[in-house]
Amino acid sequence: MPESIRTPLVEGQASRQAHADLPEGTYEREMGREGFFGPVSHLHHRHPPTGWTSFEGPLRPRAFDTVKLTEFGPSPWDAVELFSNAALRLRLWSTARHMDHLVRNSDGDDLLFVHTGAGALFCDYGRLEIREGDYIVMPRGTLWRLEVTEPVRLLLLEATNESYKLPDRGLMGPNAIFDPAVLAVPRLDEAFRAQQDERPWRVRVKKKQAVSTVTYPYNPLDAVGWHGTLHPVRLNWRDIRPVMSHRYHMPPSSHTTFVAPRFVVCTFVPRPFETDPRAIKVPFFHSNDDYDEIIFYHAGEFFSRDNIHPGMMTLHPCGFSHGPHPKTERPSGSVISMRTRSPKRRKGVRTRPSWRSSSTRRSARQEHPRAASRLATVPEPTSVPGPRGRVRAACTMSSSNPNCMSVPASGRPIVSPLTWLTSGRCRRASCQWGPSSSGVTATGAKAERGLL
């Protein structure tokens, strides 16, 4: 919507343009409300906003290694729940076998993200090929199962009691970021018709987080036709064309892929760096006190995080400033990101805080000697070749609802051994699949703050 012309207040030494032209020797920090939707100010500090040396109490950043989760049941409803709140549930599931039953989620839409693997998804609407990097939006109540050609590892993001939609593209028009024409839908092909049989089939239905089993004497995936506007869709991150500016570091909201009433999903894919010498080129420092944030690292090397490998997750709860790690000044990679927004707003998300002025860059030990010494004790993770050298994929989720994202007790064994993060039960969580400037891919979400 059009906005009234307003002149922000300016005090002291400050840039007139956010994320550019920083005063010499300063670090920019963005203070925003409502998860980048509301009022915002930019402060210029003499010291890094993340220059803390220790944490006491439950509030602290954390890292989790989901690669260490290796035992899963035969059903998606046996998935390991990683984070949850009243609006969003994030689960992880892996299978190397065809599913011998059907599942239906009656608690909300599911967004499936294929972290690894390939196969075919059979559902009420037909058959849909899937592969690594795919998003599949599964409307609530849809019957489905998987047949795998390569072992599949899925993130399942449930929009509890809600549904997924496409974002408002605003000034860019409806075909920006990705054209809806690239979305694939299931087909009633020969393979779908061939799987229709008369033997008994079990349907596992999840309702109010409890699972019931319904048995049919035949395969209920027996549709011979359908028409309408409610159906699953598939989108691969490779089909996304990122919004770019050579003079301005675009906010995460410009990378929004899917939205729900209280969260959004953003995808950050490979893109050129900003070329303006006065523009920042990595995510900025920020204080986002209405949201918690989580990043899931999908593939490659995420440029704003150090010592992170694909399959890990980092938690950035609200209450303290956060931004890039000291040793990760150079951007690289592409990212798929998801973040949840405040229920009071129905429109996009705004930016994240910035890195320091290019004229004041120093080594990690000069800027953050204690963190640098601790990080140095962690072995370098293996990297995956990407468009611009080493890349890592990351996924971020954030929570902004009255029930803060919480980590179940089962999350404890997967805490990363990084010495600068503390293990144990986390009271808050968020998830954001964040952007990278050259070649990393990640997926994430953001939800409202609260206590579960």
CSV table of N, CA, C and O in Angstrom, one decimal, residues 1 165-183 235 239-241 243 250 253-259 265 341 346-348:
chain,number,residue,atom,x,y,z
A,1,MET,N,0.8,-1.2,0.0
A,1,MET,CA,0.0,0.0,0.0
A,1,MET,C,0.9,1.2,0.0
A,1,MET,O,2.0,1.2,0.5
A,165,LYS,N,0.4,-19.7,1.3
A,165,LYS,CA,0.0,-18.9,0.2
A,165,LYS,C,1.3,-18.3,-0.4
A,165,LYS,O,2.4,-18.4,0.2
A,166,LEU,N,1.1,-17.7,-1.6
A,166,LEU,CA,2.3,-17.0,-2.2
A,166,LEU,C,2.3,-15.6,-1.7
A,166,LEU,O,1.3,-15.0,-1.4
A,167,PRO,N,3.5,-15.0,-1.6
A,167,PRO,CA,3.6,-13.6,-1.1
A,167,PRO,C,3.1,-12.6,-2.1
A,167,PRO,O,3.1,-12.8,-3.3
A,168,ASP,N,2.8,-11.4,-1.6
A,168,ASP,CA,2.5,-10.3,-2.4
A,168,ASP,C,3.9,-9.7,-3.0
A,168,ASP,O,4.8,-9.4,-2.3
A,169,ARG,N,4.0,-9.7,-4.3
A,169,ARG,CA,5.3,-9.3,-5.0
A,169,ARG,C,5.4,-7.7,-5.1
A,169,ARG,O,6.4,-7.2,-5.5
A,170,GLY,N,4.3,-7.0,-4.7
A,170,GLY,CA,4.4,-5.6,-4.7
A,170,GLY,C,4.8,-4.9,-6.0
A,170,GLY,O,4.3,-5.3,-7.1
A,171,LEU,N,5.7,-4.0,-6.0
A,171,LEU,CA,6.2,-3.3,-7.1
A,171,LEU,C,6.8,-4.2,-8.2
A,171,LEU,O,6.8,-3.8,-9.4
A,172,MET,N,7.3,-5.4,-7.8
A,172,MET,CA,7.9,-6.2,-8.8
A,172,MET,C,7.0,-7.0,-9.7
A,172,MET,O,7.4,-7.5,-10.7
A,173,GLY,N,5.7,-7.1,-9.3
A,173,GLY,CA,4.7,-7.8,-10.1
A,173,GLY,C,4.6,-9.3,-9.8
A,173,GLY,O,5.5,-9.8,-9.1
A,174,PRO,N,3.6,-10.0,-10.3
A,174,PRO,CA,3.3,-11.3,-9.8
A,174,PRO,C,4.3,-12.4,-10.4
A,174,PRO,O,4.3,-13.5,-9.9
A,175,ASN,N,5.1,-12.0,-11.3
A,175,ASN,CA,6.1,-13.0,-11.9
A,175,ASN,C,7.5,-12.9,-11.4
A,175,ASN,O,8.4,-13.6,-11.8
A,176,ALA,N,7.7,-12.0,-10.4
A,176,ALA,CA,9.0,-11.8,-9.8
A,176,ALA,C,9.4,-13.0,-8.9
A,176,ALA,O,8.5,-13.7,-8.4
A,177,ILE,N,10.7,-13.1,-8.6
A,177,ILE,CA,11.2,-14.2,-7.8
A,177,ILE,C,11.1,-15.5,-8.4
A,177,ILE,O,12.0,-16.2,-8.7
A,178,PHE,N,9.8,-16.0,-8.6
A,178,PHE,CA,9.6,-17.1,-9.5
A,178,PHE,C,8.2,-16.9,-10.1
A,178,PHE,O,7.3,-16.4,-9.5
A,179,ASP,N,8.1,-17.3,-11.3
A,179,ASP,CA,6.8,-17.3,-12.0
A,179,ASP,C,5.9,-18.4,-11.5
A,179,ASP,O,6.4,-19.6,-11.5
A,180,PRO,N,4.7,-18.2,-11.2
A,180,PRO,CA,3.8,-19.3,-10.7
A,180,PRO,C,3.7,-20.4,-11.8
A,180,PRO,O,3.4,-21.6,-11.4
A,181,ALA,N,4.1,-20.1,-13.0
A,181,ALA,CA,4.0,-21.1,-14.1
A,181,ALA,C,5.0,-22.2,-13.9
A,181,ALA,O,4.9,-23.3,-14.4
A,182,VAL,N,6.1,-22.0,-13.0
A,182,VAL,CA,7.1,-23.0,-12.8
A,182,VAL,C,6.6,-24.0,-11.8
A,182,VAL,O,7.3,-25.1,-11.6
A,183,LEU,N,5.5,-23.7,-11.1
A,183,LEU,CA,5.0,-24.7,-10.0
A,183,LEU,C,4.5,-25.9,-10.7
A,183,LEU,O,3.7,-25.8,-11.7
A,235,LEU,N,8.0,-26.7,-5.9
A,235,LEU,CA,8.9,-25.7,-6.4
A,235,LEU,C,10.3,-26.1,-6.0
A,235,LEU,O,10.6,-26.4,-4.8
A,239,ASP,N,14.6,-22.9,-9.3
A,239,ASP,CA,13.7,-22.2,-10.2
A,239,ASP,C,13.5,-20.7,-9.7
A,239,ASP,O,12.8,-20.0,-10.3
A,240,ILE,N,14.1,-20.4,-8.6
A,240,ILE,CA,13.9,-19.1,-8.0
A,240,ILE,C,15.0,-18.1,-8.5
A,240,ILE,O,16.2,-18.4,-8.6
A,241,ARG,N,14.5,-16.9,-8.9
A,241,ARG,CA,15.4,-15.9,-9.5
A,241,ARG,C,15.4,-14.7,-8.5
A,241,ARG,O,14.4,-14.0,-8.4
A,243,VAL,N,15.9,-11.4,-6.1
A,243,VAL,CA,15.9,-10.0,-6.2
A,243,VAL,C,17.2,-9.5,-5.9
A,243,VAL,O,17.8,-9.8,-4.9
A,250,MET,N,19.7,-6.4,-0.1
A,250,MET,CA,18.3,-6.6,0.0
A,250,MET,C,17.9,-7.3,1.3
A,250,MET,O,18.6,-8.2,1.8
A,253,SER,N,13.0,-10.2,3.5
A,253,SER,CA,11.6,-10.2,3.0
A,253,SER,C,11.6,-10.2,1.5
A,253,SER,O,10.6,-10.7,0.9
A,254,SER,N,12.6,-9.7,0.8
A,254,SER,CA,12.6,-9.7,-0.7
A,254,SER,C,12.8,-11.1,-1.2
A,254,SER,O,12.6,-11.3,-2.4
A,255,HIS,N,13.1,-12.1,-0.4
A,255,HIS,CA,13.4,-13.4,-0.8
A,255,HIS,C,12.2,-14.4,-0.3
A,255,HIS,O,12.4,-15.6,-0.3
A,256,THR,N,11.1,-13.8,0.0
A,256,THR,CA,10.0,-14.6,0.5
A,256,THR,C,9.4,-15.5,-0.6
A,256,THR,O,9.2,-15.1,-1.7
A,257,THR,N,9.2,-16.8,-0.2
A,257,THR,CA,8.8,-17.8,-1.1
A,257,THR,C,7.3,-18.2,-0.8
A,257,THR,O,6.5,-18.3,-1.7
A,258,PHE,N,7.0,-18.6,0.4
A,258,PHE,CA,5.7,-18.9,0.8
A,258,PHE,C,5.3,-18.1,2.1
A,258,PHE,O,6.2,-17.8,2.9
A,259,VAL,N,4.1,-17.9,2.3
A,259,VAL,CA,3.6,-17.2,3.6
A,259,VAL,C,2.5,-18.0,4.2
A,259,VAL,O,1.7,-18.6,3.5
A,265,VAL,N,8.2,-18.1,4.5
A,265,VAL,CA,9.4,-19.0,4.0
A,265,VAL,C,10.1,-18.2,3.0
A,265,VAL,O,9.5,-17.8,2.0
A,341,ARG,N,5.8,-14.4,10.5
A,341,ARG,CA,5.5,-13.0,10.8
A,341,ARG,C,4.5,-12.9,11.9
A,341,ARG,O,3.7,-13.8,12.2
A,346,ARG,N,-0.1,-8.5,7.6
A,346,ARG,CA,-0.4,-9.5,6.6
A,346,ARG,C,0.5,-9.3,5.4
A,346,ARG,O,0.3,-9.9,4.4
A,347,LYS,N,1.5,-8.4,5.5
A,347,LYS,CA,2.4,-8.1,4.4
A,347,LYS,C,3.8,-8.4,4.8
A,347,LYS,O,4.1,-8.7,5.9
A,348,GLY,N,4.7,-8.4,3.8
A,348,GLY,CA,6.0,-8.8,3.8
A,348,GLY,C,6.9,-8.6,5.1
A,348,GLY,O,6.4,-8.1,6.1
